[in-house]
mmCIF file of C-alpha atoms in Angstrom:
data_model
loop_
_atom_site.group_PDB
_atom_site.id
_atom_site.type_symbol
_atom_site.label_atom_id
_atom_site.label_comp_id
_atom_site.label_asym_id
_atom_site.label_seq_id
_atom_site.Cartn_x
_atom_site.Cartn_y
_atom_site.Cartn_z
ATOM 1 C CA MET D 765 -12.589 -18.067 -60.821
ATOM 2 C CA LEU D 766 -14.944 -18.097 -57.811
ATOM 3 C CA LYS D 767 -12.564 -20.417 -55.979
ATOM 4 C CA LEU D 768 -9.702 -17.997 -56.609
ATOM 5 C CA VAL D 769 -11.717 -15.026 -55.280
ATOM 6 C CA ALA D 770 -12.746 -17.019 -52.206
ATOM 7 C CA ALA D 771 -9.137 -17.978 -51.573
ATOM 8 C CA LEU D 772 -8.020 -14.351 -51.837
ATOM 9 C CA ILE D 773 -10.729 -13.233 -49.386
ATOM 10 C CA ALA D 774 -9.670 -15.917 -46.931
ATOM 11 C CA VAL D 775 -6.051 -14.825 -47.149
ATOM 12 C CA CYS D 776 -7.044 -11.205 -46.524
ATOM 13 C CA LEU D 777 -9.151 -12.145 -43.498
ATOM 14 C CA LEU D 778 -6.328 -14.183 -42.021
ATOM 15 C CA ALA D 779 -3.982 -11.235 -42.478
ATOM 16 C CA LEU D 780 -6.176 -8.768 -40.556
ATOM 17 C CA PRO D 781 -4.734 -9.529 -37.065
ATOM 18 C CA SER D 782 -1.196 -9.095 -38.303
ATOM 19 C CA VAL D 783 -2.121 -5.794 -39.979
ATOM 20 C CA ALA D 784 -3.501 -4.541 -36.654
ATOM 21 C CA ALA D 785 -0.406 -5.743 -34.834
ATOM 22 C CA THR D 786 1.958 -3.977 -37.185
ATOM 23 C CA ALA D 787 0.148 -0.640 -36.742
ATOM 24 C CA VAL D 788 1.969 -0.241 -33.408
ATOM 25 C CA GLU D 789 5.231 -1.354 -34.968
ATOM 26 C CA ARG D 790 4.864 1.248 -37.714
ATOM 27 C CA SER D 791 4.364 4.027 -35.164
ATOM 28 C CA SER D 792 7.393 2.854 -33.163
ATOM 29 C CA ARG D 793 10.453 4.691 -34.404
ATOM 30 C CA ILE D 794 14.214 4.951 -33.893
ATOM 31 C CA SER D 795 15.752 8.314 -34.832
ATOM 32 C CA PRO D 796 19.096 10.070 -34.407
ATOM 33 C CA ILE D 797 19.188 12.624 -31.583
ATOM 34 C CA PRO D 798 17.876 15.854 -33.188
ATOM 35 C CA ASP D 799 19.806 19.100 -32.752
ATOM 36 C CA ASP D 800 17.241 20.778 -30.503
ATOM 37 C CA LEU D 801 17.099 17.803 -28.156
ATOM 38 C CA TRP D 802 20.893 17.495 -28.043
ATOM 39 C CA ARG D 803 21.148 21.150 -27.032
ATOM 40 C CA SER D 804 18.552 20.699 -24.284
ATOM 41 C CA MET D 805 20.385 17.614 -22.938
ATOM 42 C CA GLN D 806 23.619 19.531 -22.295
ATOM 43 C CA GLY D 807 24.281 19.836 -18.580
ATOM 44 C CA VAL D 808 20.972 18.107 -17.841
ATOM 45 C CA SER D 809 21.024 14.442 -18.882
ATOM 46 C CA TRP D 810 24.377 14.635 -20.695
ATOM 47 C CA HIS D 811 27.629 16.136 -19.350
ATOM 48 C CA ASP D 812 31.205 16.699 -20.468
ATOM 49 C CA ASP D 813 32.102 15.991 -16.843
ATOM 50 C CA VAL D 814 29.508 14.207 -14.730
ATOM 51 C CA PRO D 815 28.776 16.191 -11.520
ATOM 52 C CA GLY D 816 30.357 14.513 -8.496
ATOM 53 C CA CYS D 817 32.853 12.558 -10.562
ATOM 54 C CA GLY D 818 36.517 13.472 -10.962
ATOM 55 C CA ARG D 819 37.300 15.362 -14.150
ATOM 56 C CA GLY D 820 37.626 12.963 -17.066
ATOM 57 C CA ARG D 821 36.830 9.857 -14.987
ATOM 58 C CA CYS D 822 33.171 9.451 -15.953
ATOM 59 C CA LYS D 823 32.277 9.621 -19.615
ATOM 60 C CA CYS D 824 28.802 9.873 -21.077
ATOM 61 C CA PRO D 825 28.094 8.123 -24.400
ATOM 62 C CA ARG D 826 28.797 10.164 -27.519
ATOM 63 C CA ARG D 827 25.844 11.678 -29.350
ATOM 64 C CA GLY D 828 26.117 9.119 -32.146
ATOM 65 C CA GLU D 829 25.824 6.276 -29.634
ATOM 66 C CA LEU D 830 22.407 7.486 -28.449
ATOM 67 C CA VAL D 831 19.084 7.389 -30.284
ATOM 68 C CA LEU D 832 15.589 8.753 -29.718
ATOM 69 C CA LEU D 833 12.687 6.309 -29.576
ATOM 70 C CA SER D 834 9.018 7.029 -30.236
ATOM 71 C CA ILE D 835 7.061 4.485 -28.196
ATOM 72 C CA PRO D 836 3.296 3.829 -28.377
ATOM 73 C CA TYR D 837 1.760 2.818 -25.047
ATOM 74 C CA VAL D 838 -1.556 2.527 -23.219
ATOM 75 C CA ASP D 839 -2.064 4.728 -20.147
ATOM 76 C CA PHE D 840 -3.975 3.881 -16.954
ATOM 77 C CA GLU D 841 -7.218 5.140 -18.507
ATOM 78 C CA GLY D 842 -6.792 2.833 -21.501
ATOM 79 C CA LYS D 843 -5.924 5.701 -23.842
ATOM 80 C CA GLU D 844 -3.383 5.343 -26.637
ATOM 81 C CA LYS D 845 -0.365 7.581 -26.133
ATOM 82 C CA THR D 846 3.104 8.000 -27.646
ATOM 83 C CA GLY D 847 6.158 8.742 -25.523
ATOM 84 C CA ARG D 848 9.821 9.575 -26.123
ATOM 85 C CA MET D 849 12.851 7.799 -24.682
ATOM 86 C CA VAL D 850 16.615 8.041 -25.238
ATOM 87 C CA VAL D 851 18.612 4.797 -25.160
ATOM 88 C CA HIS D 852 21.915 3.424 -26.452
ATOM 89 C CA ARG D 853 21.708 2.520 -30.131
ATOM 90 C CA ASP D 854 22.805 -1.074 -29.382
ATOM 91 C CA VAL D 855 19.620 -1.808 -27.417
ATOM 92 C CA ALA D 856 17.185 0.407 -29.341
ATOM 93 C CA ALA D 857 15.523 -2.347 -31.391
ATOM 94 C CA GLU D 858 15.188 -4.539 -28.295
ATOM 95 C CA VAL D 859 13.575 -1.739 -26.278
ATOM 96 C CA LEU D 860 11.045 -1.055 -29.028
ATOM 97 C CA ALA D 861 10.229 -4.769 -29.279
ATOM 98 C CA ILE D 862 9.767 -4.945 -25.493
ATOM 99 C CA PHE D 863 7.362 -2.004 -25.435
ATOM 100 C CA GLU D 864 5.486 -3.457 -28.414
ATOM 101 C CA ASP D 865 4.985 -6.580 -26.264
ATOM 102 C CA LEU D 866 3.739 -4.431 -23.369
ATOM 103 C CA HIS D 867 1.358 -2.593 -25.694
ATOM 104 C CA ARG D 868 -0.106 -5.873 -26.944
ATOM 105 C CA GLN D 869 -0.616 -6.919 -23.315
ATOM 106 C CA LYS D 870 -2.366 -3.591 -22.611
ATOM 107 C CA TYR D 871 0.032 -3.128 -19.707
ATOM 108 C CA PRO D 872 -0.692 0.421 -18.430
ATOM 109 C CA ILE D 873 2.082 3.005 -18.284
ATOM 110 C CA ASN D 874 1.543 6.384 -16.642
ATOM 111 C CA SER D 875 3.876 8.349 -18.934
ATOM 112 C CA ILE D 876 7.005 7.991 -21.049
ATOM 113 C CA ARG D 877 8.897 11.274 -21.041
ATOM 114 C CA LEU D 878 12.523 12.306 -21.303
ATOM 115 C CA ILE D 879 14.347 12.856 -18.025
ATOM 116 C CA ASP D 880 15.205 16.315 -19.402
ATOM 117 C CA ASP D 881 11.555 17.272 -18.873
ATOM 118 C CA PHE D 882 12.364 16.907 -15.164
ATOM 119 C CA HIS D 883 15.680 18.831 -15.390
ATOM 120 C CA GLY D 884 17.603 15.559 -15.074
ATOM 121 C CA ASP D 885 16.160 15.012 -11.582
ATOM 122 C CA ASP D 886 15.533 11.293 -11.121
ATOM 123 C CA ASP D 887 13.517 11.843 -7.920
ATOM 124 C CA ALA D 888 11.188 14.268 -9.718
ATOM 125 C CA SER D 889 10.707 11.822 -12.593
ATOM 126 C CA MET D 890 9.917 8.982 -10.171
ATOM 127 C CA ALA D 891 7.507 11.135 -8.156
ATOM 128 C CA ALA D 892 5.636 11.838 -11.404
ATOM 129 C CA ASN D 893 5.464 8.063 -12.022
ATOM 130 C CA ASN D 894 7.385 8.559 -15.255
ATOM 131 C CA THR D 895 8.953 5.777 -17.304
ATOM 132 C CA SER D 896 12.410 6.763 -18.577
ATOM 133 C CA ALA D 897 15.835 5.487 -19.589
ATOM 134 C CA PHE D 898 18.984 7.528 -20.350
ATOM 135 C CA ASN D 899 20.314 9.892 -17.703
ATOM 136 C CA CYS D 900 24.092 10.262 -17.398
ATOM 137 C CA ARG D 901 24.449 10.528 -13.628
ATOM 138 C CA LEU D 902 26.016 8.865 -10.614
ATOM 139 C CA VAL D 903 24.281 6.296 -8.435
ATOM 140 C CA PRO D 904 22.961 8.358 -5.461
ATOM 141 C CA GLY D 905 25.487 8.400 -2.613
ATOM 142 C CA SER D 906 28.311 6.917 -4.681
ATOM 143 C CA ALA D 907 30.996 7.797 -7.220
ATOM 144 C CA ALA D 908 29.843 5.108 -9.659
ATOM 145 C CA LEU D 909 27.947 5.793 -12.849
ATOM 146 C CA SER D 910 24.361 4.620 -12.917
ATOM 147 C CA MET D 911 23.376 1.971 -15.455
ATOM 148 C CA HIS D 912 21.149 4.655 -16.956
ATOM 149 C CA SER D 913 24.296 6.580 -17.891
ATOM 150 C CA GLN D 914 24.945 4.220 -20.788
ATOM 151 C CA GLY D 915 21.345 4.179 -21.982
ATOM 152 C CA ARG D 916 21.047 0.476 -21.184
ATOM 153 C CA ALA D 917 18.523 0.666 -18.335
ATOM 154 C CA VAL D 918 14.808 1.454 -18.190
ATOM 155 C CA ASP D 919 12.635 2.376 -15.182
ATOM 156 C CA ILE D 920 8.917 1.596 -15.517
ATOM 157 C CA ASN D 921 6.050 3.026 -13.430
ATOM 158 C CA PRO D 922 8.202 3.930 -10.377
ATOM 159 C CA VAL D 923 5.240 4.525 -8.053
ATOM 160 C CA GLN D 924 3.801 1.034 -8.555
ATOM 161 C CA ASN D 925 7.341 -0.408 -8.682
ATOM 162 C CA PRO D 926 9.490 1.449 -6.129
ATOM 163 C CA PHE D 927 13.142 1.174 -5.140
ATOM 164 C CA ILE D 928 13.460 -0.267 -1.604
ATOM 165 C CA TRP D 929 16.610 -0.387 0.520
ATOM 166 C CA ARG D 930 17.077 -0.374 4.309
ATOM 167 C CA GLY D 931 13.616 0.984 4.956
ATOM 168 C CA THR D 932 13.875 3.716 2.308
ATOM 169 C CA VAL D 933 11.258 3.738 -0.431
ATOM 170 C CA ARG D 934 11.768 5.821 -3.584
ATOM 171 C CA PRO D 935 9.571 7.456 -4.590
ATOM 172 C CA PRO D 936 7.882 7.836 -1.172
ATOM 173 C CA SER D 937 4.479 7.491 -2.854
ATOM 174 C CA GLY D 938 5.528 3.931 -3.730
ATOM 175 C CA ALA D 939 5.128 2.875 -0.081
ATOM 176 C CA SER D 940 1.675 1.509 -0.915
ATOM 177 C CA PHE D 941 3.349 -1.009 -3.220
ATOM 178 C CA ASP D 942 6.494 -1.945 -1.281
ATOM 179 C CA GLY D 943 5.426 -5.170 0.475
ATOM 180 C CA LYS D 944 5.080 -8.706 -0.865
ATOM 181 C CA ALA D 945 1.446 -8.899 0.240
ATOM 182 C CA GLU D 946 0.692 -5.634 -1.560
ATOM 183 C CA ARG D 947 2.489 -6.666 -4.741
ATOM 184 C CA ILE D 948 0.892 -10.098 -4.987
ATOM 185 C CA LYS D 949 -2.522 -8.453 -5.481
ATOM 186 C CA ARG D 950 -1.401 -7.611 -9.044
ATOM 187 C CA LYS D 951 -2.799 -4.109 -9.111
ATOM 188 C CA PRO D 952 -2.572 -2.301 -12.479
ATOM 189 C CA GLY D 953 1.000 -1.320 -13.307
ATOM 190 C CA VAL D 954 2.587 -3.538 -10.652
ATOM 191 C CA ILE D 955 5.413 -5.720 -11.999
ATOM 192 C CA THR D 956 5.864 -9.208 -10.535
ATOM 193 C CA ALA D 957 8.186 -12.131 -11.211
ATOM 194 C CA GLY D 958 7.163 -14.163 -14.251
ATOM 195 C CA ASP D 959 4.526 -11.703 -15.460
ATOM 196 C CA GLY D 960 4.254 -10.302 -18.980
ATOM 197 C CA VAL D 961 6.577 -7.378 -18.272
ATOM 198 C CA THR D 962 9.468 -9.347 -16.779
ATOM 199 C CA THR D 963 9.046 -11.976 -19.506
ATOM 200 C CA ALA D 964 9.218 -9.358 -22.280
ATOM 201 C CA PHE D 965 12.554 -8.173 -20.891
ATOM 202 C CA SER D 966 14.067 -11.501 -19.812
ATOM 203 C CA LYS D 967 13.519 -13.267 -23.127
ATOM 204 C CA ARG D 968 15.737 -10.597 -24.689
ATOM 205 C CA GLY D 969 18.490 -10.960 -22.102
ATOM 206 C CA TRP D 970 17.557 -8.087 -19.760
ATOM 207 C CA LYS D 971 17.810 -8.356 -15.964
ATOM 208 C CA TRP D 972 15.341 -7.098 -13.350
ATOM 209 C CA GLY D 973 16.065 -5.204 -10.125
ATOM 210 C CA GLY D 974 13.168 -7.041 -8.492
ATOM 211 C CA ASP D 975 15.374 -10.152 -8.428
ATOM 212 C CA TRP D 976 18.033 -8.503 -6.242
ATOM 213 C CA PHE D 977 18.397 -9.691 -2.640
ATOM 214 C CA SER D 978 20.091 -6.844 -0.720
ATOM 215 C CA MET D 979 17.650 -4.323 -2.170
ATOM 216 C CA LYS D 980 14.661 -4.269 -4.497
ATOM 217 C CA ASP D 981 14.328 -2.019 -7.524
ATOM 218 C CA TYR D 982 11.071 -3.197 -9.027
ATOM 219 C CA GLN D 983 10.971 -0.469 -11.672
ATOM 220 C CA HIS D 984 14.482 -1.185 -12.967
ATOM 221 C CA PHE D 985 15.455 -3.299 -15.998
ATOM 222 C CA PHE D 986 18.986 -3.321 -17.423
ATOM 223 C CA ARG D 987 21.089 -4.862 -20.171
ATOM 224 C CA GLY D 988 24.803 -5.550 -19.871
ATOM 225 C CA VAL D 989 27.288 -4.708 -22.611
ATOM 226 C CA ARG D 990 27.454 -7.543 -25.125
#
């Protein structure tokens, strides 16, 4: 009898780490887009006709193709937070698994808020160092839909991981993190090749804008249509 009790105690002790790990998984959630959010998305992050695109040429995903994620994360002060993100349903489980990896790594994230909180303005979201995903819009200066338009792209900590092209840095506050020498110092929130963030995405088939040659988009991760 004593041997049985001892064995049960040992099993329980071994299970403690996994119980702690699954606490984050339990608080991660995939939900349909609620009515109030869908209403607030109209003409902001979702459009019948995307501004700047010819009528009927650019289509946003249907409501049923999008889902709302609840994502636990650790902020730059080490505090536990929960954010919201809209993505395509086909990548929802992958995105949650990726952010669960980042949470286990204690990778700091400034905020995870819907782009609708910034009136669909990508520049405003980046300036606020906000991590976001779905926004049905054109690539700036083009007539092509952004990868974010399909809910298959995520931008993480834009200030520490700016977009750089032909001397332009977006957001401008990311200029302190735009050079190789600055990025190699591995300051909190900075994403570098082969680190825990890029690994969490790449092992699930996602690509990174930091690998591009003609430009660098260190904040940007994307998944092609399978």
